[in-house]
XYZ file of N, CA, C and O in Angstrom:
480
model
N -49.543 -86.155 35.665
C -49.330 -86.485 36.652
C -47.964 -87.154 37.607
O -48.123 -87.957 37.911
N -47.726 -86.603 38.258
C -46.519 -87.058 39.323
C -46.156 -86.583 39.961
O -46.548 -85.340 40.362
N -45.986 -87.559 40.833
C -46.107 -87.935 42.513
C -44.602 -86.763 42.971
O -44.658 -86.346 43.848
N -44.272 -87.355 42.563
C -42.275 -87.114 42.363
C -42.338 -85.907 42.177
O -41.644 -85.466 42.796
N -42.978 -85.342 40.945
C -42.241 -83.433 41.580
C -43.450 -82.637 41.987
O -43.178 -81.629 42.611
N -44.502 -83.488 42.289
C -45.660 -83.193 43.216
C -44.653 -82.748 44.522
O -44.753 -81.482 45.678
N -44.438 -84.171 45.137
C -43.718 -84.102 46.680
C -42.333 -83.116 46.479
O -42.289 -82.223 47.608
N -41.345 -83.424 45.465
C -40.566 -82.212 45.132
C -41.010 -80.399 45.352
O -39.792 -79.635 45.572
N -41.861 -80.534 45.021
C -41.853 -79.181 45.229
C -42.920 -78.195 46.698
O -42.177 -77.798 46.943
N -43.054 -79.600 47.296
C -43.638 -79.132 48.567
C -42.915 -79.226 49.697
O -42.379 -78.122 49.840
N -41.598 -80.144 49.416
C -40.719 -80.009 50.250
C -39.477 -79.096 49.061
O -38.302 -78.777 50.302
N -39.560 -78.051 48.581
C -38.588 -77.178 48.373
C -39.890 -75.847 48.984
O -38.029 -75.226 49.461
N -39.937 -76.044 49.575
C -40.767 -74.919 50.837
C -40.121 -75.319 52.508
O -40.347 -74.620 53.379
N -39.809 -76.604 52.391
C -39.249 -76.738 53.698
C -39.512 -78.861 53.689
O -39.794 -78.895 53.370
N -38.036 -79.350 54.840
C -38.329 -80.704 55.409
C -39.820 -80.618 55.608
O -39.942 -80.389 55.994
N -40.261 -82.037 55.986
C -41.398 -82.821 55.235
C -41.190 -83.576 56.265
O -40.904 -84.741 55.696
N -42.106 -84.795 57.344
C -42.419 -85.780 56.645
C -43.600 -86.918 56.615
O -44.499 -85.541 56.171
N -42.679 -87.965 55.773
C -44.131 -88.583 54.842
C -46.010 -88.259 55.602
O -47.079 -87.951 54.102
N -46.445 -87.843 56.803
C -47.590 -87.887 56.477
C -48.013 -86.259 56.360
O -49.157 -85.479 56.114
N -46.575 -85.357 57.332
C -46.912 -83.620 56.241
C -47.108 -83.642 54.041
O -47.934 -83.182 53.964
N -46.600 -84.989 54.986
C -46.671 -84.275 53.023
C -48.662 -84.958 51.674
O -48.820 -84.147 51.405
N -48.479 -86.115 52.525
C -49.254 -86.361 52.684
C -50.297 -85.298 52.174
O -51.015 -84.774 51.432
N -50.668 -84.711 53.614
C -51.936 -83.346 53.176
C -51.529 -82.625 52.869
O -52.195 -82.068 52.860
N -49.557 -82.456 52.979
C -49.870 -81.038 52.463
C -50.401 -81.351 50.642
O -50.687 -80.428 50.182
N -49.605 -82.855 50.153
C -50.434 -82.100 49.079
C -51.854 -82.267 48.204
O -52.659 -81.984 47.506
N -53.168 -83.696 49.643
C -54.044 -83.304 49.578
C -54.742 -81.628 50.024
O -55.830 -81.235 49.480
N -54.318 -80.595 51.043
C -54.435 -80.043 50.283
C -54.500 -79.127 49.822
O -55.314 -78.050 49.227
N -53.392 -78.736 48.858
C -52.147 -77.805 47.461
C -53.494 -78.341 46.306
O -53.968 -77.303 45.723
N -53.708 -79.359 46.284
C -54.788 -80.171 44.734
C -56.589 -80.099 45.389
O -57.482 -80.101 44.798
N -56.732 -80.218 46.718
C -58.081 -80.213 47.296
C -58.226 -81.350 47.489
O -59.957 -82.018 46.679
N -57.844 -82.149 47.690
C -57.998 -83.756 47.569
C -58.636 -84.743 46.248
O -59.021 -85.555 46.324
N -57.745 -83.710 45.043
C -58.775 -84.419 43.875
C -57.357 -85.476 43.829
O -58.229 -86.560 42.390
N -56.622 -85.608 44.353
C -55.968 -87.003 43.474
C -55.317 -87.466 44.930
O -54.508 -87.235 45.361
N -55.949 -88.460 45.665
C -55.522 -89.008 46.940
C -53.883 -89.709 46.930
O -53.619 -90.672 45.917
N -53.050 -89.289 47.673
C -51.713 -90.535 47.895
C -52.292 -90.859 49.332
O -52.748 -91.268 50.136
N -51.774 -92.451 48.834
C -51.750 -93.306 49.900
C -49.970 -92.868 51.002
O -49.274 -92.035 49.820
N -49.959 -93.210 52.650
C -48.526 -92.790 52.691
C -47.341 -94.420 52.549
O -46.059 -93.491 52.241
N -48.518 -95.665 52.175
C -47.048 -96.002 50.721
C -46.698 -95.457 49.624
O -45.511 -95.851 49.040
N -47.885 -94.882 48.951
C -47.376 -94.413 47.462
C -45.752 -93.415 47.891
O -44.888 -93.030 47.587
N -46.437 -92.481 48.830
C -45.261 -91.397 49.045
C -44.118 -92.380 49.646
O -43.317 -91.821 49.104
N -43.652 -92.895 50.605
C -42.909 -93.206 51.060
C -41.571 -93.922 50.531
O -41.148 -93.891 49.834
N -42.633 -95.003 49.281
C -41.820 -95.531 47.444
C -40.839 -94.493 47.274
O -40.209 -94.499 46.696
N -42.088 -92.729 46.675
C -41.200 -92.322 46.034
C -40.184 -91.393 46.550
O -39.730 -90.978 46.071
N -40.657 -91.412 48.186
C -39.083 -90.648 48.753
C -38.527 -91.248 48.403
O -37.113 -90.960 48.005
N -38.171 -92.746 48.985
C -36.964 -93.487 48.235
C -36.189 -93.721 47.047
O -35.249 -93.175 46.570
N -37.378 -93.637 45.790
C -37.208 -93.486 44.846
C -36.035 -91.850 44.598
O -34.864 -92.141 43.618
N -36.522 -90.236 44.994
C -36.055 -88.991 45.046
C -34.406 -89.439 45.750
O -33.662 -88.531 45.749
N -34.836 -90.101 46.988
C -33.919 -90.455 47.512
C -32.434 -91.211 47.033
O -31.246 -90.832 46.650
N -32.488 -92.469 46.402
C -31.615 -92.928 45.599
C -30.636 -92.060 43.986
O -29.724 -92.447 43.890
N -31.689 -91.248 43.731
C -32.240 -90.164 42.770
C -30.881 -89.061 42.964
O -30.976 -88.328 41.944
N -30.953 -88.932 44.354
C -29.919 -87.692 44.586
C -30.674 -86.196 44.627
O -30.079 -84.772 44.379
N -32.493 -86.781 44.184
C -33.052 -85.368 44.663
C -33.093 -85.192 46.291
O -33.830 -84.051 46.006
N -33.880 -85.814 47.018
C -33.920 -85.843 48.657
C -32.710 -86.246 49.238
O -31.759 -87.294 49.070
N -32.524 -85.380 50.795
C -32.484 -86.779 51.278
C -33.426 -86.838 52.365
O -33.755 -86.675 52.896
N -32.602 -87.756 52.631
C -32.693 -88.379 55.115
C -32.750 -86.285 55.951
O -30.660 -87.161 55.977
N -33.114 -86.495 56.592
C -32.892 -84.952 57.974
C -32.887 -85.036 58.589
O -32.790 -86.904 58.739
N -33.145 -85.041 59.617
C -33.344 -84.765 60.250
C -34.854 -86.031 61.247
O -35.640 -86.546 61.201
N -33.938 -86.869 62.380
C -35.511 -87.457 62.829
C -36.412 -86.986 64.599
O -35.204 -87.114 65.042
N -37.513 -86.389 64.441
C -37.808 -86.103 65.154
C -38.139 -87.472 67.632
O -37.406 -88.456 66.966
N -38.602 -87.060 67.658
C -38.169 -87.340 69.498
C -39.699 -88.977 68.943
O -39.689 -89.419 69.597
N -40.705 -88.736 67.661
C -41.855 -89.932 67.462
C -41.205 -90.684 66.147
O -42.055 -91.224 66.422
N -40.029 -90.039 65.856
C -39.618 -90.882 65.005
C -39.955 -91.152 63.993
O -39.041 -91.545 62.805
N -40.622 -89.757 63.661
C -40.398 -89.545 61.784
C -39.431 -89.267 61.050
O -38.827 -88.405 61.989
N -39.089 -89.563 60.476
C -38.204 -88.994 59.395
C -38.873 -87.619 58.748
O -39.221 -87.707 57.440
N -38.146 -87.019 58.961
C -37.902 -85.637 58.106
C -37.433 -85.302 56.926
O -36.260 -85.990 56.472
N -37.523 -84.781 55.356
C -36.823 -85.317 54.258
C -36.742 -84.219 53.978
O -37.464 -83.381 54.324
N -35.734 -83.837 52.842
C -35.655 -82.016 53.221
C -34.945 -82.199 50.773
O -33.899 -83.150 50.821
N -34.972 -81.633 49.961
C -35.446 -81.735 48.894
C -33.639 -81.167 49.171
O -33.072 -80.305 49.540
N -32.652 -81.663 47.469
C -31.544 -81.287 47.286
C -31.439 -80.009 46.410
O -32.548 -79.893 45.663
N -29.970 -79.798 46.412
C -29.560 -78.776 45.283
C -30.276 -79.282 43.726
O -31.297 -78.094 43.091
N -30.266 -80.637 43.373
C -30.667 -81.050 42.382
C -31.946 -81.419 42.723
O -32.891 -81.298 41.411
N -32.908 -81.683 42.843
C -33.810 -81.786 43.323
C -34.647 -80.573 42.855
O -35.805 -80.116 42.578
N -34.163 -79.761 43.970
C -34.250 -77.656 43.504
C -35.031 -77.627 41.759
O -35.879 -77.080 41.254
N -33.896 -77.770 41.418
C -33.501 -77.458 40.396
C -34.820 -78.255 39.332
O -34.984 -78.378 38.245
N -34.575 -79.879 39.588
C -35.246 -80.746 38.693
C -37.035 -80.176 38.971
O -38.350 -80.466 38.083
N -37.761 -79.559 40.174
C -38.666 -78.287 40.460
C -38.729 -77.188 39.460
O -39.964 -77.381 38.484
N -38.273 -76.384 39.661
C -37.886 -75.429 38.783
C -38.010 -76.492 37.087
O -38.964 -75.648 36.954
N -37.682 -76.694 36.776
C -37.613 -77.452 35.373
C -38.775 -78.133 34.739
O -39.695 -77.775 33.399
N -39.170 -78.868 35.202
C -41.197 -79.395 36.057
C -41.904 -77.818 35.790
O -43.302 -78.234 35.066
N -41.891 -77.378 37.182
C -43.008 -76.460 37.592
C -42.376 -75.523 35.437
O -44.456 -74.463 35.159
N -41.831 -75.459 34.404
C -41.650 -74.476 34.146
C -41.242 -75.487 32.625
O -41.798 -74.536 31.696
N -42.045 -76.847 32.705
C -42.290 -76.935 31.655
C -43.799 -77.430 30.867
O -44.496 -77.754 32.201
N -44.273 -76.395 29.881
C -45.864 -76.529 30.084
C -46.376 -78.513 29.563
O -45.316 -79.555 29.452
N -47.495 -78.638 29.934
C -48.472 -79.157 30.044
C -48.398 -79.761 28.234
O -50.004 -79.186 27.708
N -48.250 -81.053 28.266
C -49.649 -81.154 26.912
C -50.544 -82.065 27.551
O -50.793 -82.536 28.296
N -51.877 -81.562 26.239
C -52.812 -81.405 26.952
C -53.176 -83.236 26.211
O -53.303 -83.717 25.684
N -54.007 -84.206 27.787
C -54.408 -84.946 27.117
C -56.042 -85.233 27.589
O -56.186 -85.021 28.182
N -56.165 -86.858 27.531
C -56.899 -86.964 27.778
C -57.440 -88.068 29.146
O -58.074 -88.451 29.796
N -55.916 -87.089 29.861
C -55.900 -88.667 30.978
C -56.956 -88.120 31.891
O -57.478 -87.445 32.426
N -57.464 -89.400 32.989
C -58.283 -89.821 33.984
C -57.957 -88.471 35.404
O -58.707 -87.405 35.874
N -56.223 -87.838 34.980
C -56.313 -87.100 36.669
C -55.455 -86.172 35.019
O -54.384 -86.411 34.907
N -56.081 -85.006 35.583
C -55.077 -83.795 34.679
C -54.306 -83.540 35.315
O -54.353 -82.157 36.047
N -53.391 -83.243 34.634
C -51.285 -83.018 34.767
C -51.173 -81.349 35.285
O -51.255 -80.877 36.105
N -52.578 -80.559 33.917
C -52.255 -78.946 33.807
C -53.146 -79.314 35.741
O -52.493 -78.033 36.474
N -54.371 -78.944 35.628
C -54.321 -78.956 37.151
C -53.567 -78.839 38.778
O -53.848 -78.498 39.236
N -53.464 -80.655 38.501
C -52.481 -80.224 39.944
C -50.968 -79.395 39.617
O -50.872 -79.164 39.840
N -51.270 -79.541 38.620
C -50.007 -78.193 38.621
C -50.339 -77.359 39.121
O -49.156 -76.579 39.323
N -51.139 -76.375 38.448
C -51.977 -75.511 38.449
C -51.511 -75.379 39.989
O -50.845 -74.077 40.433
N -52.327 -76.385 40.702
C -52.860 -76.332 41.643
C -51.686 -75.846 43.164
O -51.134 -75.088 44.009
N -50.287 -76.881 41.898
C -49.349 -76.569 42.505
C -48.686 -75.656 43.007
O -47.943 -75.400 43.782
N -48.885 -75.207 41.455
C -47.831 -73.928 41.546
C -49.051 -72.519 42.485
O -47.921 -71.623 42.533
N -50.198 -72.722 42.453
C -50.942 -71.487 43.051
C -50.066 -70.927 44.777
O -50.153 -69.880 44.795
N -49.363 -72.936 45.828
C -49.389 -72.441 46.831
C -48.280 -72.150 46.655
O -47.943 -71.874 48.423
N -46.661 -71.936 46.182
C -45.890 -71.574 45.814
C -45.004 -70.345 45.816
O -46.200 -69.224 45.301
N -44.005 -69.741 46.262
C -43.380 -68.119 45.493
C -44.044 -68.846 44.651
O -43.914 -68.682 43.880
N -44.222 -66.634 45.035
C -44.134 -66.227 42.728
C -42.568 -66.889 42.757
O -42.636 -66.886 41.190
N -41.219 -67.256 42.885
C -39.648 -67.080 42.321
C -39.763 -68.433 41.533
O -38.953 -68.614 41.439
N -40.774 -69.501 42.584
C -41.040 -70.601 41.787
C -42.243 -70.403 41.075
O -41.843 -71.714 40.302
N -43.285 -69.761 40.662
C -44.300 -70.448 40.552
C -44.238 -70.084 38.241
O -42.844 -69.394 37.934
N -44.515 -71.247 37.582
C -44.143 -71.248 36.236
C -44.978 -69.506 35.513
O -46.291 -69.297 35.906
N -44.072 -69.468 34.220
C -44.541 -68.888 33.441
C -45.652 -69.082 32.720
O -46.649 -68.242 32.013
N -45.555 -70.902 31.785
C -45.899 -71.621 31.396
C -46.306 -72.494 31.319
O -45.064 -73.025 32.338
N -47.608 -73.146 31.545
C -47.938 -74.152 32.170
C -48.326 -75.280 31.195
O -48.807 -76.616 31.481
N -48.947 -74.480 30.390
C -49.436 -75.566 29.242
C -48.641 -75.079 27.599
O -48.658 -73.575 27.716
N -49.058 -75.031 26.581
C -48.948 -75.700 25.985
C -49.610 -75.391 24.229
O -50.546 -75.962 24.367
N -50.179 -74.427 24.226
C -51.192 -74.626 22.904
C -50.812 -75.435 22.104
O -49.213 -76.143 21.717
N -51.908 -76.718 21.719
C -51.751 -77.740 20.162
C -51.615 -76.385 18.594
O -52.808 -75.738 18.765
N -51.134 -77.334 17.630
C -51.465 -75.957 16.655
C -51.787 -76.500 16.075
O -52.771 -78.056 15.622
N -52.841 -75.848 15.126
C -54.064 -76.817 14.069
C -53.360 -77.373 12.992
O -52.189 -76.483 12.414
N -53.999 -78.555 12.371
C -53.067 -79.348 11.574
C -53.877 -79.587 9.895
O -54.561 -79.046 10.282
């Protein structure tokens, strides 16, 4: 499961600052994958470097708001529309993707989230 893609999916709904992103991620996933603010900050800096988000306004309390770019929106839709290969990972990407997708508007929700394995 990609923290990067999850943050982009949340930012696709509107600008947020770090603590808001953490709270939204926890709310949308039921706290099944705790994130710390340091993880979020580092990920946002990488997303900015890659042109997927930009720093928006700074409020009166010094909180930096982040906004998604068009390239970030495209990456989010691609991620949501890409089937998940099932694995035995500790944290199940399909569960996290579905939890996030269920909280998004219908226009961004994926049609297929899992790829059926073919018997060999």
